[in-house]
């Protein structure tokens, strides 16, 4: 009898933890960019994803952790044949949906174009706030 539940192929999953220090953003972006290229994403899609992950990490540092540099950011990247799924988890302040702006370029203020870029450069974006503490952003990009 076969098991009806689907198990993840952990040979295609990368998990990393970085501190909420801005000096790690560039390293993480570059690492992720190279992973995308190695998994068959085009140069342009890899660059888009590099921007997206950088914006997501920066938003966590700035908003969830209020600039504190010693908090954990957990990143899980799962590559499938036709897509990549990225999960970014923090244990910071929950984001209020009413405070989410920049889903429209006309809503641009001094800051706030990050979510617009994330939405435009991915195929799927979801901010999961079902956790007791913190947030998880789920991003999907198809090849």
N, CA, C and O atoms as CSV, one atom per row, in Angstrom:
chain,resi,resn,atom,element,x,y,z
A,1,UNK,N,N,0.851,-1.184,0.000
A,1,UNK,CA,C,0.000,0.000,0.000
A,1,UNK,C,C,0.889,1.237,0.000
A,1,UNK,O,O,1.802,1.351,0.817
A,2,UNK,N,N,0.626,2.146,-0.900
A,2,UNK,CA,C,1.447,3.341,-1.007
A,2,UNK,C,C,0.949,4.424,-0.059
A,2,UNK,O,O,-0.229,4.474,0.296
A,3,UNK,N,N,1.869,5.280,0.338
A,3,UNK,CA,C,1.550,6.384,1.228
A,3,UNK,C,C,0.921,7.514,0.415
A,3,UNK,O,O,1.550,8.019,-0.515
A,4,UNK,N,N,-0.317,7.925,0.750
A,4,UNK,CA,C,-0.989,8.949,-0.042
A,4,UNK,C,C,-0.424,10.358,0.173
A,4,UNK,O,O,-0.688,11.252,-0.631
A,5,UNK,N,N,0.347,10.569,1.243
A,5,UNK,CA,C,0.896,11.901,1.457
A,5,UNK,C,C,2.160,12.081,0.638
A,5,UNK,O,O,2.980,11.171,0.519
A,6,UNK,N,N,2.298,13.262,0.082
A,6,UNK,CA,C,3.454,13.573,-0.749
A,6,UNK,C,C,4.588,14.080,0.139
A,6,UNK,O,O,4.379,14.949,0.985
A,7,UNK,N,N,5.766,13.544,-0.054
A,7,UNK,CA,C,6.919,13.974,0.722
A,7,UNK,C,C,7.795,14.885,-0.124
A,7,UNK,O,O,7.934,14.700,-1.333
A,8,UNK,N,N,8.375,15.861,0.535
A,8,UNK,CA,C,9.254,16.791,-0.169
A,8,UNK,C,C,10.525,16.076,-0.592
A,8,UNK,O,O,11.017,15.195,0.113
A,9,UNK,N,N,11.046,16.455,-1.731
A,9,UNK,CA,C,12.340,15.961,-2.205
A,9,UNK,C,C,13.399,16.893,-1.644
A,9,UNK,O,O,13.666,17.955,-2.207
A,10,UNK,N,N,14.003,16.491,-0.528
A,10,UNK,CA,C,14.937,17.375,0.162
A,10,UNK,C,C,16.234,17.573,-0.600
A,10,UNK,O,O,17.067,18.378,-0.182
A,11,UNK,N,N,16.431,16.875,-1.688
A,11,UNK,CA,C,17.560,17.139,-2.556
A,11,UNK,C,C,17.382,18.428,-3.345
A,11,UNK,O,O,18.324,18.913,-3.972
A,12,UNK,N,N,16.173,18.983,-3.313
A,12,UNK,CA,C,15.870,20.214,-4.038
A,12,UNK,C,C,15.516,21.370,-3.102
A,12,UNK,O,O,15.047,22.416,-3.552
A,13,UNK,N,N,15.742,21.181,-1.806
A,13,UNK,CA,C,15.395,22.196,-0.820
A,13,UNK,C,C,16.672,22.746,-0.188
A,13,UNK,O,O,17.541,21.994,0.253
A,14,UNK,N,N,16.763,24.065,-0.155
A,14,UNK,CA,C,17.883,24.745,0.495
A,14,UNK,C,C,17.300,25.550,1.640
A,14,UNK,O,O,16.368,26.332,1.448
A,15,UNK,N,N,17.845,25.361,2.826
A,15,UNK,CA,C,17.413,26.134,3.991
A,15,UNK,C,C,18.623,26.853,4.570
A,15,UNK,O,O,19.676,26.259,4.803
A,16,UNK,N,N,18.441,28.143,4.793
A,16,UNK,CA,C,19.507,28.901,5.430
A,16,UNK,C,C,18.899,29.821,6.484
A,16,UNK,O,O,17.725,30.187,6.423
A,17,UNK,N,N,19.721,30.172,7.428
A,17,UNK,CA,C,19.342,31.146,8.433
A,17,UNK,C,C,20.394,32.239,8.402
A,17,UNK,O,O,21.594,31.966,8.432
A,18,UNK,N,N,19.926,33.486,8.341
A,18,UNK,CA,C,20.843,34.621,8.392
A,18,UNK,C,C,20.389,35.538,9.517
A,18,UNK,O,O,19.214,35.539,9.884
A,19,UNK,N,N,21.318,36.321,10.070
A,19,UNK,CA,C,20.895,37.333,11.038
A,19,UNK,C,C,20.262,38.510,10.317
A,19,UNK,O,O,20.486,38.723,9.125
A,20,UNK,N,N,19.487,39.255,11.042
A,20,UNK,CA,C,18.786,40.403,10.457
A,20,UNK,C,C,19.716,41.607,10.326
A,20,UNK,O,O,19.345,42.736,10.646
A,21,UNK,N,N,20.892,41.350,9.864
A,21,UNK,CA,C,21.894,42.397,9.683
A,21,UNK,C,C,21.987,42.723,8.192
A,21,UNK,O,O,22.163,41.814,7.380
A,22,UNK,N,N,21.874,43.980,7.820
A,22,UNK,CA,C,21.899,44.341,6.395
A,22,UNK,C,C,23.143,43.868,5.638
A,22,UNK,O,O,23.096,43.712,4.417
A,23,UNK,N,N,24.243,43.642,6.337
A,23,UNK,CA,C,25.446,43.208,5.621
A,23,UNK,C,C,25.307,41.816,5.023
A,23,UNK,O,O,26.115,41.429,4.179
A,24,UNK,N,N,24.297,41.053,5.442
A,24,UNK,CA,C,24.084,39.718,4.891
A,24,UNK,C,C,23.151,39.714,3.682
A,24,UNK,O,O,23.012,38.689,3.016
A,25,UNK,N,N,22.517,40.836,3.394
A,25,UNK,CA,C,21.568,40.893,2.274
A,25,UNK,C,C,22.277,40.618,0.953
A,25,UNK,O,O,21.810,39.794,0.166
A,26,UNK,N,N,23.360,41.273,0.704
A,26,UNK,CA,C,24.087,41.111,-0.560
A,26,UNK,C,C,24.585,39.679,-0.746
A,26,UNK,O,O,24.462,39.114,-1.833
A,27,UNK,N,N,25.139,39.097,0.302
A,27,UNK,CA,C,25.629,37.715,0.221
A,27,UNK,C,C,24.490,36.749,-0.114
A,27,UNK,O,O,24.638,35.859,-0.951
A,28,UNK,N,N,23.368,36.942,0.550
A,28,UNK,CA,C,22.212,36.061,0.341
A,28,UNK,C,C,21.647,36.234,-1.059
A,28,UNK,O,O,21.295,35.254,-1.715
A,29,UNK,N,N,21.558,37.472,-1.516
A,29,UNK,CA,C,21.074,37.734,-2.879
A,29,UNK,C,C,21.962,37.057,-3.920
A,29,UNK,O,O,21.460,36.424,-4.849
A,30,UNK,N,N,23.267,37.188,-3.767
A,30,UNK,CA,C,24.203,36.591,-4.733
A,30,UNK,C,C,24.149,35.068,-4.705
A,30,UNK,O,O,24.188,34.427,-5.755
A,31,UNK,N,N,24.063,34.493,-3.527
A,31,UNK,CA,C,23.955,33.037,-3.392
A,31,UNK,C,C,22.684,32.540,-4.096
A,31,UNK,O,O,22.712,31.564,-4.846
A,32,UNK,N,N,21.582,33.230,-3.838
A,32,UNK,CA,C,20.312,32.839,-4.429
A,32,UNK,C,C,20.329,33.013,-5.948
A,32,UNK,O,O,19.802,32.168,-6.671
A,33,UNK,N,N,20.923,34.090,-6.433
A,33,UNK,CA,C,21.064,34.324,-7.868
A,33,UNK,C,C,21.777,33.145,-8.531
A,33,UNK,O,O,21.322,32.639,-9.557
A,34,UNK,N,N,22.886,32.713,-7.950
A,34,UNK,CA,C,23.640,31.584,-8.509
A,34,UNK,C,C,22.856,30.281,-8.444
A,34,UNK,O,O,22.927,29.473,-9.371
A,35,UNK,N,N,22.115,30.063,-7.374
A,35,UNK,CA,C,21.265,28.872,-7.289
A,35,UNK,C,C,20.220,28.864,-8.410
A,35,UNK,O,O,19.969,27.825,-9.021
A,36,UNK,N,N,19.624,30.005,-8.673
A,36,UNK,CA,C,18.608,30.101,-9.726
A,36,UNK,C,C,19.208,29.772,-11.092
A,36,UNK,O,O,18.608,29.038,-11.877
A,37,UNK,N,N,20.376,30.308,-11.372
A,37,UNK,CA,C,21.044,29.996,-12.642
A,37,UNK,C,C,21.334,28.505,-12.749
A,37,UNK,O,O,21.110,27.901,-13.798
A,38,UNK,N,N,21.833,27.908,-11.663
A,38,UNK,CA,C,22.150,26.478,-11.662
A,38,UNK,C,C,20.917,25.605,-11.845
A,38,UNK,O,O,21.026,24.479,-12.330
A,39,UNK,N,N,19.752,26.106,-11.465
A,39,UNK,CA,C,18.520,25.334,-11.588
A,39,UNK,C,C,17.720,25.698,-12.842
A,39,UNK,O,O,16.525,25.414,-12.920
A,40,UNK,N,N,18.374,26.320,-13.814
A,40,UNK,CA,C,17.758,26.508,-15.125
A,40,UNK,C,C,16.952,27.767,-15.327
A,40,UNK,O,O,16.281,27.899,-16.351
A,41,UNK,N,N,16.991,28.692,-14.397
A,41,UNK,CA,C,16.297,29.954,-14.618
A,41,UNK,C,C,17.132,30.830,-15.545
A,41,UNK,O,O,18.362,30.790,-15.519
A,42,UNK,N,N,16.450,31.616,-16.356
A,42,UNK,CA,C,17.153,32.510,-17.267
A,42,UNK,C,C,17.913,33.568,-16.476
A,42,UNK,O,O,17.671,33.760,-15.284
A,43,UNK,N,N,18.818,34.241,-17.138
A,43,UNK,CA,C,19.566,35.320,-16.505
A,43,UNK,C,C,18.615,36.403,-16.000
A,43,UNK,O,O,18.779,36.922,-14.896
A,44,UNK,N,N,17.614,36.738,-16.827
A,44,UNK,CA,C,16.672,37.794,-16.448
A,44,UNK,C,C,15.816,37.384,-15.252
A,44,UNK,O,O,15.623,38.174,-14.327
A,45,UNK,N,N,15.300,36.151,-15.265
A,45,UNK,CA,C,14.498,35.682,-14.132
A,45,UNK,C,C,15.347,35.569,-12.871
A,45,UNK,O,O,14.874,35.867,-11.774
A,46,UNK,N,N,16.589,35.142,-13.021
A,46,UNK,CA,C,17.487,35.051,-11.866
A,46,UNK,C,C,17.745,36.430,-11.274
A,46,UNK,O,O,17.791,36.587,-10.054
A,47,UNK,N,N,17.911,37.424,-12.131
A,47,UNK,CA,C,18.096,38.803,-11.646
A,47,UNK,C,C,16.835,39.311,-10.950
A,47,UNK,O,O,16.919,39.956,-9.905
A,48,UNK,N,N,15.666,39.022,-11.527
A,48,UNK,CA,C,14.409,39.413,-10.886
A,48,UNK,C,C,14.302,38.795,-9.494
A,48,UNK,O,O,13.929,39.469,-8.534
A,49,UNK,N,N,14.631,37.514,-9.396
A,49,UNK,CA,C,14.535,36.828,-8.113
A,49,UNK,C,C,15.572,37.340,-7.122
A,49,UNK,O,O,15.317,37.370,-5.918
A,50,UNK,N,N,16.711,37.732,-7.606
A,50,UNK,CA,C,17.737,38.332,-6.748
A,50,UNK,C,C,17.196,39.628,-6.132
A,50,UNK,O,O,17.379,39.874,-4.940
A,51,UNK,N,N,16.541,40.441,-6.934
A,51,UNK,CA,C,15.928,41.675,-6.426
A,51,UNK,C,C,14.826,41.373,-5.416
A,51,UNK,O,O,14.736,42.013,-4.369
A,52,UNK,N,N,13.996,40.399,-5.742
A,52,UNK,CA,C,12.865,40.048,-4.889
A,52,UNK,C,C,13.338,39.590,-3.516
A,52,UNK,O,O,12.828,40.061,-2.499
A,53,UNK,N,N,14.299,38.685,-3.472
A,53,UNK,CA,C,14.739,38.179,-2.168
A,53,UNK,C,C,15.424,39.283,-1.369
A,53,UNK,O,O,15.297,39.330,-0.145
A,54,UNK,N,N,16.141,40.161,-2.040
A,54,UNK,CA,C,16.749,41.289,-1.348
A,54,UNK,C,C,15.710,42.216,-0.744
A,54,UNK,O,O,15.858,42.662,0.394
A,55,UNK,N,N,14.666,42.505,-1.494
A,55,UNK,CA,C,13.585,43.357,-0.984
A,55,UNK,C,C,12.867,42.697,0.192
A,55,UNK,O,O,12.553,43.354,1.184
A,56,UNK,N,N,12.612,41.405,0.074
A,56,UNK,CA,C,11.913,40.696,1.142
A,56,UNK,C,C,12.732,40.697,2.435
A,56,UNK,O,O,12.189,40.939,3.514
A,57,UNK,N,N,14.024,40.429,2.330
A,57,UNK,CA,C,14.888,40.430,3.516
A,57,UNK,C,C,14.964,41.835,4.111
A,57,UNK,O,O,14.887,42.001,5.328
A,58,UNK,N,N,15.112,42.831,3.262
A,58,UNK,CA,C,15.181,44.208,3.738
A,58,UNK,C,C,13.902,44.611,4.459
A,58,UNK,O,O,13.951,45.302,5.476
A,59,UNK,N,N,12.750,44.179,3.933
A,59,UNK,CA,C,11.477,44.473,4.596
A,59,UNK,C,C,11.393,43.810,5.965
A,59,UNK,O,O,10.881,44.404,6.913
A,60,UNK,N,N,11.890,42.588,6.070
A,60,UNK,CA,C,11.895,41.900,7.369
A,60,UNK,C,C,12.749,42.675,8.361
A,60,UNK,O,O,12.331,42.929,9.491
A,61,UNK,N,N,13.947,43.048,7.930
A,61,UNK,CA,C,14.847,43.788,8.822
A,61,UNK,C,C,14.213,45.109,9.254
A,61,UNK,O,O,14.212,45.448,10.438
A,62,UNK,N,N,13.684,45.837,8.302
A,62,UNK,CA,C,13.161,47.179,8.573
A,62,UNK,C,C,11.850,47.149,9.353
A,62,UNK,O,O,11.679,47.911,10.304
A,63,UNK,N,N,10.927,46.280,8.959
A,63,UNK,CA,C,9.583,46.336,9.533
A,63,UNK,C,C,9.342,45.309,10.635
A,63,UNK,O,O,8.879,45.668,11.717
A,64,UNK,N,N,9.645,44.050,10.381
A,64,UNK,CA,C,9.374,43.025,11.398
A,64,UNK,C,C,10.318,43.154,12.583
A,64,UNK,O,O,9.911,42.969,13.730
A,65,UNK,N,N,11.580,43.472,12.308
A,65,UNK,CA,C,12.573,43.557,13.380
A,65,UNK,C,C,12.964,44.993,13.735
A,65,UNK,O,O,13.862,45.199,14.551
A,66,UNK,N,N,12.319,45.963,13.148
A,66,UNK,CA,C,12.565,47.380,13.457
A,66,UNK,C,C,14.046,47.744,13.452
A,66,UNK,O,O,14.506,48.537,14.273
A,67,UNK,N,N,14.781,47.153,12.516
A,67,UNK,CA,C,16.198,47.484,12.367
A,67,UNK,C,C,17.141,46.728,13.286
A,67,UNK,O,O,18.356,46.908,13.196
A,68,UNK,N,N,16.619,45.892,14.163
A,68,UNK,CA,C,17.499,45.121,15.047
A,68,UNK,C,C,18.306,44.137,14.208
A,68,UNK,O,O,17.760,43.489,13.315
A,69,UNK,N,N,19.586,44.023,14.486
A,69,UNK,CA,C,20.498,43.246,13.636
A,69,UNK,C,C,20.832,41.864,14.187
A,69,UNK,O,O,21.672,41.170,13.614
A,70,UNK,N,N,20.206,41.448,15.271
A,70,UNK,CA,C,20.562,40.170,15.893
A,70,UNK,C,C,19.408,39.172,15.930
A,70,UNK,O,O,19.401,38.268,16.766
A,71,UNK,N,N,18.453,39.321,15.055
A,71,UNK,CA,C,17.289,38.428,15.011
A,71,UNK,C,C,17.410,37.469,13.830
A,71,UNK,O,O,18.080,37.790,12.848
A,72,UNK,N,N,16.773,36.295,13.905
A,72,UNK,CA,C,16.915,35.316,12.825
A,72,UNK,C,C,15.945,35.542,11.666
A,72,UNK,O,O,14.792,35.931,11.850
A,73,UNK,N,N,16.452,35.286,10.492
A,73,UNK,CA,C,15.620,35.214,9.288
A,73,UNK,C,C,15.863,33.832,8.694
A,73,UNK,O,O,16.998,33.477,8.376
A,74,UNK,N,N,14.798,33.058,8.547
A,74,UNK,CA,C,14.889,31.715,8.000
A,74,UNK,C,C,14.403,31.746,6.555
A,74,UNK,O,O,13.329,32.271,6.261
A,75,UNK,N,N,15.193,31.188,5.673
A,75,UNK,CA,C,14.851,31.182,4.245
A,75,UNK,C,C,14.858,29.744,3.759
A,75,UNK,O,O,15.830,29.015,3.956
A,76,UNK,N,N,13.764,29.340,3.123
A,76,UNK,CA,C,13.670,28.009,2.523
A,76,UNK,C,C,13.389,28.195,1.044
A,76,UNK,O,O,12.466,28.911,0.656
A,77,UNK,N,N,14.196,27.541,0.229
A,77,UNK,CA,C,14.069,27.643,-1.221
A,77,UNK,C,C,13.890,26.229,-1.760
A,77,UNK,O,O,14.727,25.358,-1.521
A,78,UNK,N,N,12.810,26.004,-2.479
A,78,UNK,CA,C,12.565,24.685,-3.063
A,78,UNK,C,C,12.449,24.826,-4.571
A,78,UNK,O,O,11.570,25.519,-5.085
A,79,UNK,N,N,13.349,24.159,-5.262
A,79,UNK,CA,C,13.347,24.177,-6.718
A,79,UNK,C,C,12.594,22.968,-7.236
A,79,UNK,O,O,12.856,21.838,-6.823
A,80,UNK,N,N,11.670,23.204,-8.130
A,80,UNK,CA,C,10.973,22.140,-8.848
A,80,UNK,C,C,11.322,22.278,-10.316
A,80,UNK,O,O,12.020,23.209,-10.719
A,81,UNK,N,N,10.833,21.354,-11.100
A,81,UNK,CA,C,11.161,21.343,-12.519
A,81,UNK,C,C,10.800,22.646,-13.220
A,81,UNK,O,O,11.541,23.117,-14.083
A,82,UNK,N,N,9.662,23.227,-12.850
A,82,UNK,CA,C,9.172,24.393,-13.575
A,82,UNK,C,C,9.037,25.658,-12.738
A,82,UNK,O,O,8.503,26.659,-13.216
A,83,UNK,N,N,9.525,25.629,-11.467
A,83,UNK,CA,C,9.344,26.793,-10.619
A,83,UNK,C,C,10.255,26.738,-9.404
A,83,UNK,O,O,10.906,25.729,-9.134
A,84,UNK,N,N,10.283,27.841,-8.685
A,84,UNK,CA,C,10.956,27.910,-7.394
A,84,UNK,C,C,9.953,28.485,-6.395
A,84,UNK,O,O,9.191,29.399,-6.710
A,85,UNK,N,N,9.971,27.933,-5.194
A,85,UNK,CA,C,9.143,28.446,-4.107
A,85,UNK,C,C,10.074,28.913,-2.997
A,85,UNK,O,O,10.955,28.174,-2.558
A,86,UNK,N,N,9.871,30.134,-2.554
A,86,UNK,CA,C,10.720,30.747,-1.536
A,86,UNK,C,C,9.848,31.079,-0.336
A,86,UNK,O,O,8.781,31.677,-0.481
A,87,UNK,N,N,10.304,30.692,0.848
A,87,UNK,CA,C,9.618,31.048,2.083
A,87,UNK,C,C,10.608,31.802,2.966
A,87,UNK,O,O,11.717,31.331,3.218
A,88,UNK,N,N,10.199,32.962,3.425
A,88,UNK,CA,C,11.010,33.768,4.328
A,88,UNK,C,C,10.235,33.927,5.630
A,88,UNK,O,O,9.123,34.454,5.646
A,89,UNK,N,N,10.836,33.467,6.714
A,89,UNK,CA,C,10.145,33.448,8.015
A,89,UNK,C,C,10.874,34.334,9.008
A,89,UNK,O,O,12.099,34.288,9.126
A,90,UNK,N,N,10.107,35.134,9.714
A,90,UNK,CA,C,10.668,35.963,10.782
A,90,UNK,C,C,9.852,35.748,12.047
A,90,UNK,O,O,8.765,35.170,12.013
A,91,UNK,N,N,10.390,36.217,13.152
A,91,UNK,CA,C,9.718,36.142,14.447
A,91,UNK,C,C,9.574,37.545,15.024
A,91,UNK,O,O,9.717,37.763,16.227
A,92,UNK,N,N,9.294,38.466,14.150
A,92,UNK,CA,C,9.189,39.861,14.544
A,92,UNK,C,C,7.753,40.319,14.665
A,92,UNK,O,O,6.835,39.532,14.895
A,93,UNK,N,N,7.593,41.613,14.502
A,93,UNK,CA,C,6.292,42.271,14.618
A,93,UNK,C,C,5.421,41.868,13.437
A,93,UNK,O,O,5.865,41.874,12.289
A,94,UNK,N,N,4.177,41.520,13.736
A,94,UNK,CA,C,3.241,41.214,12.658
A,94,UNK,C,C,2.938,42.493,11.873
A,94,UNK,O,O,2.757,43.568,12.445
A,95,UNK,N,N,2.889,42.346,10.575
A,95,UNK,CA,C,2.577,43.473,9.700
A,95,UNK,C,C,1.064,43.614,9.637
A,95,UNK,O,O,0.347,42.637,9.422
A,96,UNK,N,N,0.591,44.820,9.823
A,96,UNK,CA,C,-0.839,45.081,9.703
A,96,UNK,C,C,-1.190,45.229,8.231
A,96,UNK,O,O,-0.576,46.036,7.533
A,97,UNK,N,N,-2.170,44.464,7.740
A,97,UNK,CA,C,-2.540,44.571,6.324
A,97,UNK,C,C,-2.867,45.995,5.884
A,97,UNK,O,O,-2.590,46.361,4.742
A,98,UNK,N,N,-3.449,46.801,6.763
A,98,UNK,CA,C,-3.766,48.192,6.407
A,98,UNK,C,C,-2.506,49.021,6.181
A,98,UNK,O,O,-2.544,50.045,5.499
A,99,UNK,N,N,-1.389,48.574,6.757
A,99,UNK,CA,C,-0.126,49.297,6.596
A,99,UNK,C,C,0.631,48.883,5.351
A,99,UNK,O,O,1.620,49.519,4.988
A,100,UNK,N,N,0.180,47.821,4.690
A,100,UNK,CA,C,0.836,47.379,3.464
A,100,UNK,C,C,0.454,48.325,2.343
A,100,UNK,O,O,-0.715,48.431,1.972
A,101,UNK,N,N,1.419,48.987,1.828
A,101,UNK,CA,C,1.165,49.897,0.715
A,101,UNK,C,C,2.009,49.455,-0.455
A,101,UNK,O,O,2.606,48.378,-0.435
A,102,UNK,N,N,2.056,50.251,-1.427
A,102,UNK,CA,C,2.884,50.039,-2.611
A,102,UNK,C,C,2.454,48.856,-3.461
A,102,UNK,O,O,3.281,48.258,-4.149
A,103,UNK,N,N,1.189,48.513,-3.424
A,103,UNK,CA,C,0.700,47.571,-4.415
A,103,UNK,C,C,0.403,48.306,-5.710
A,103,UNK,O,O,0.046,47.706,-6.724
A,104,UNK,N,N,0.559,49.610,-5.648
A,104,UNK,CA,C,0.337,50.466,-6.795
A,104,UNK,C,C,1.457,51.499,-6.797
A,104,UNK,O,O,1.744,52.103,-5.763
A,105,UNK,N,N,2.083,51.706,-7.933
A,105,UNK,CA,C,3.194,52.650,-8.015
A,105,UNK,C,C,2.753,54.048,-7.601
A,105,UNK,O,O,3.565,54.813,-7.082
A,106,UNK,N,N,1.502,54.397,-7.814
A,106,UNK,CA,C,1.032,55.725,-7.425
A,106,UNK,C,C,1.016,55.893,-5.912
A,106,UNK,O,O,0.915,57.017,-5.420
A,107,UNK,N,N,1.115,54.795,-5.165
A,107,UNK,CA,C,1.133,54.842,-3.705
A,107,UNK,C,C,2.555,55.015,-3.186
A,107,UNK,O,O,2.791,54.907,-1.983
A,108,UNK,N,N,3.493,55.280,-4.070
A,108,UNK,CA,C,4.894,55.419,-3.691
A,108,UNK,C,C,5.093,56.637,-2.791
A,108,UNK,O,O,4.623,57.740,-3.069
A,109,UNK,N,N,5.796,56.385,-1.724
A,109,UNK,CA,C,6.222,57.478,-0.840
A,109,UNK,C,C,7.730,57.397,-0.789
A,109,UNK,O,O,8.340,56.857,-1.712
A,110,UNK,N,N,8.348,57.907,0.240
A,110,UNK,CA,C,9.809,57.859,0.282
A,110,UNK,C,C,10.315,56.419,0.263
A,110,UNK,O,O,11.328,56.123,-0.371
A,111,UNK,N,N,9.625,55.542,0.942
A,111,UNK,CA,C,9.930,54.113,0.921
A,111,UNK,C,C,8.675,53.408,0.443
A,111,UNK,O,O,7.619,54.032,0.335
A,112,UNK,N,N,8.770,52.134,0.159
A,112,UNK,CA,C,7.543,51.401,-0.066
A,112,UNK,C,C,7.330,50.850,-1.450
A,112,UNK,O,O,6.206,50.470,-1.776
A,113,UNK,N,N,8.355,50.787,-2.287
A,113,UNK,CA,C,8.158,50.199,-3.602
A,113,UNK,C,C,8.510,48.711,-3.601
A,113,UNK,O,O,8.321,48.025,-4.605
A,114,UNK,N,N,9.022,48.217,-2.476
A,114,UNK,CA,C,9.455,46.823,-2.372
A,114,UNK,C,C,8.349,45.819,-2.645
A,114,UNK,O,O,8.538,44.886,-3.426
A,115,UNK,N,N,7.194,45.999,-2.011
A,115,UNK,CA,C,6.099,45.043,-2.230
A,115,UNK,C,C,5.574,45.105,-3.655
A,115,UNK,O,O,5.156,44.091,-4.213
A,116,UNK,N,N,5.596,46.282,-4.238
A,116,UNK,CA,C,5.187,46.400,-5.636
A,116,UNK,C,C,6.123,45.567,-6.514
A,116,UNK,O,O,5.669,44.827,-7.386
A,117,UNK,N,N,7.436,45.692,-6.278
A,117,UNK,CA,C,8.411,44.911,-7.051
A,117,UNK,C,C,8.226,43.411,-6.826
A,117,UNK,O,O,8.266,42.628,-7.774
A,118,UNK,N,N,8.023,43.016,-5.576
A,118,UNK,CA,C,7.825,41.606,-5.270
A,118,UNK,C,C,6.610,41.071,-6.023
A,118,UNK,O,O,6.662,39.999,-6.625
A,119,UNK,N,N,5.539,41.819,-5.983
A,119,UNK,CA,C,4.311,41.380,-6.667
A,119,UNK,C,C,4.508,41.288,-8.178
A,119,UNK,O,O,4.048,40.338,-8.811
A,120,UNK,N,N,5.187,42.269,-8.747
A,120,UNK,CA,C,5.362,42.315,-10.196
A,120,UNK,C,C,6.363,41.287,-10.722
A,120,UNK,O,O,6.229,40.826,-11.856
A,121,UNK,N,N,7.354,40.923,-9.925
A,121,UNK,CA,C,8.429,40.058,-10.408
A,121,UNK,C,C,8.246,38.587,-10.025
A,121,UNK,O,O,9.095,37.757,-10.350
A,122,UNK,N,N,7.153,38.259,-9.342
A,122,UNK,CA,C,6.864,36.863,-9.019
A,122,UNK,C,C,5.502,36.488,-9.602
A,122,UNK,O,O,4.713,37.351,-9.989
A,123,UNK,N,N,5.252,35.199,-9.654
A,123,UNK,CA,C,3.949,34.725,-10.141
A,123,UNK,C,C,2.938,34.598,-9.017
A,123,UNK,O,O,1.730,34.600,-9.252
A,124,UNK,N,N,3.441,34.487,-7.791
A,124,UNK,CA,C,2.560,34.312,-6.639
A,124,UNK,C,C,3.245,34.914,-5.428
A,124,UNK,O,O,4.443,34.725,-5.218
A,125,UNK,N,N,2.474,35.640,-4.636
A,125,UNK,CA,C,2.982,36.275,-3.432
A,125,UNK,C,C,1.924,36.130,-2.346
A,125,UNK,O,O,0.743,36.379,-2.586
A,126,UNK,N,N,2.347,35.729,-1.161
A,126,UNK,CA,C,1.404,35.588,-0.050
A,126,UNK,C,C,2.118,35.889,1.258
A,126,UNK,O,O,3.208,35.373,1.504
A,127,UNK,N,N,1.520,36.708,2.087
A,127,UNK,CA,C,2.051,36.982,3.419
A,127,UNK,C,C,1.211,36.212,4.421
A,127,UNK,O,O,0.061,36.563,4.685
A,128,UNK,N,N,1.795,35.160,4.976
A,128,UNK,CA,C,1.107,34.278,5.929
A,128,UNK,C,C,1.305,34.837,7.332
A,128,UNK,O,O,2.427,34.908,7.834
A,129,UNK,N,N,0.207,35.229,7.952
A,129,UNK,CA,C,0.252,35.755,9.309
A,129,UNK,C,C,-0.496,34.856,10.278
A,129,UNK,O,O,-0.979,35.316,11.313
A,130,UNK,N,N,-0.591,33.586,9.950
A,130,UNK,CA,C,-1.320,32.650,10.796
A,130,UNK,C,C,-0.507,32.189,12.003
A,130,UNK,O,O,-1.024,31.481,12.868
A,131,UNK,N,N,0.744,32.583,12.063
A,131,UNK,CA,C,1.605,32.194,13.165
A,131,UNK,C,C,1.305,33.041,14.395
A,131,UNK,O,O,0.887,34.194,14.282
A,132,UNK,N,N,1.522,32.459,15.565
A,132,UNK,CA,C,1.318,33.214,16.796
A,132,UNK,C,C,2.294,34.387,16.878
A,132,UNK,O,O,1.941,35.475,17.333
A,133,UNK,N,N,3.523,34.148,16.431
A,133,UNK,CA,C,4.552,35.186,16.434
A,133,UNK,C,C,5.154,35.271,15.041
A,133,UNK,O,O,5.531,34.251,14.463
A,134,UNK,N,N,5.247,36.461,14.505
A,134,UNK,CA,C,5.961,36.676,13.255
A,134,UNK,C,C,5.145,36.479,11.993
A,134,UNK,O,O,3.920,36.356,12.019
A,135,UNK,N,N,5.878,36.454,10.885
A,135,UNK,CA,C,5.297,36.412,9.549
A,135,UNK,C,C,6.055,35.407,8.691
A,135,UNK,O,O,7.199,35.062,8.984
A,136,UNK,N,N,5.412,34.950,7.642
A,136,UNK,CA,C,6.095,34.157,6.620
A,136,UNK,C,C,5.624,34.637,5.258
A,136,UNK,O,O,4.427,34.682,4.972
A,137,UNK,N,N,6.590,34.994,4.430
A,137,UNK,CA,C,6.276,35.396,3.057
A,137,UNK,C,C,6.549,34.217,2.151
A,137,UNK,O,O,7.609,33.598,2.235
A,138,UNK,N,N,5.599,33.900,1.284
A,138,UNK,CA,C,5.738,32.813,0.334
A,138,UNK,C,C,5.731,33.426,-1.063
A,138,UNK,O,O,4.829,34.183,-1.420
A,139,UNK,N,N,6.753,33.084,-1.844
A,139,UNK,CA,C,6.893,33.602,-3.191
A,139,UNK,C,C,7.087,32.441,-4.161
A,139,UNK,O,O,7.811,31.493,-3.854
A,140,UNK,N,N,6.458,32.506,-5.311
A,140,UNK,CA,C,6.630,31.483,-6.336
A,140,UNK,C,C,6.933,32.180,-7.658
A,140,UNK,O,O,6.291,33.160,-8.036
A,141,UNK,N,N,7.922,31.645,-8.334
A,141,UNK,CA,C,8.277,32.131,-9.676
A,141,UNK,C,C,8.394,30.925,-10.582
A,141,UNK,O,O,9.126,29.982,-10.283
A,142,UNK,N,N,7.667,30.955,-11.696
A,142,UNK,CA,C,7.741,29.880,-12.690
A,142,UNK,C,C,8.813,30.204,-13.727
A,142,UNK,O,O,9.127,31.367,-13.979
A,143,UNK,N,N,9.356,29.163,-14.310
A,143,UNK,CA,C,10.364,29.360,-15.357
A,143,UNK,C,C,9.687,29.845,-16.622
A,143,UNK,O,O,10.354,30.075,-17.631
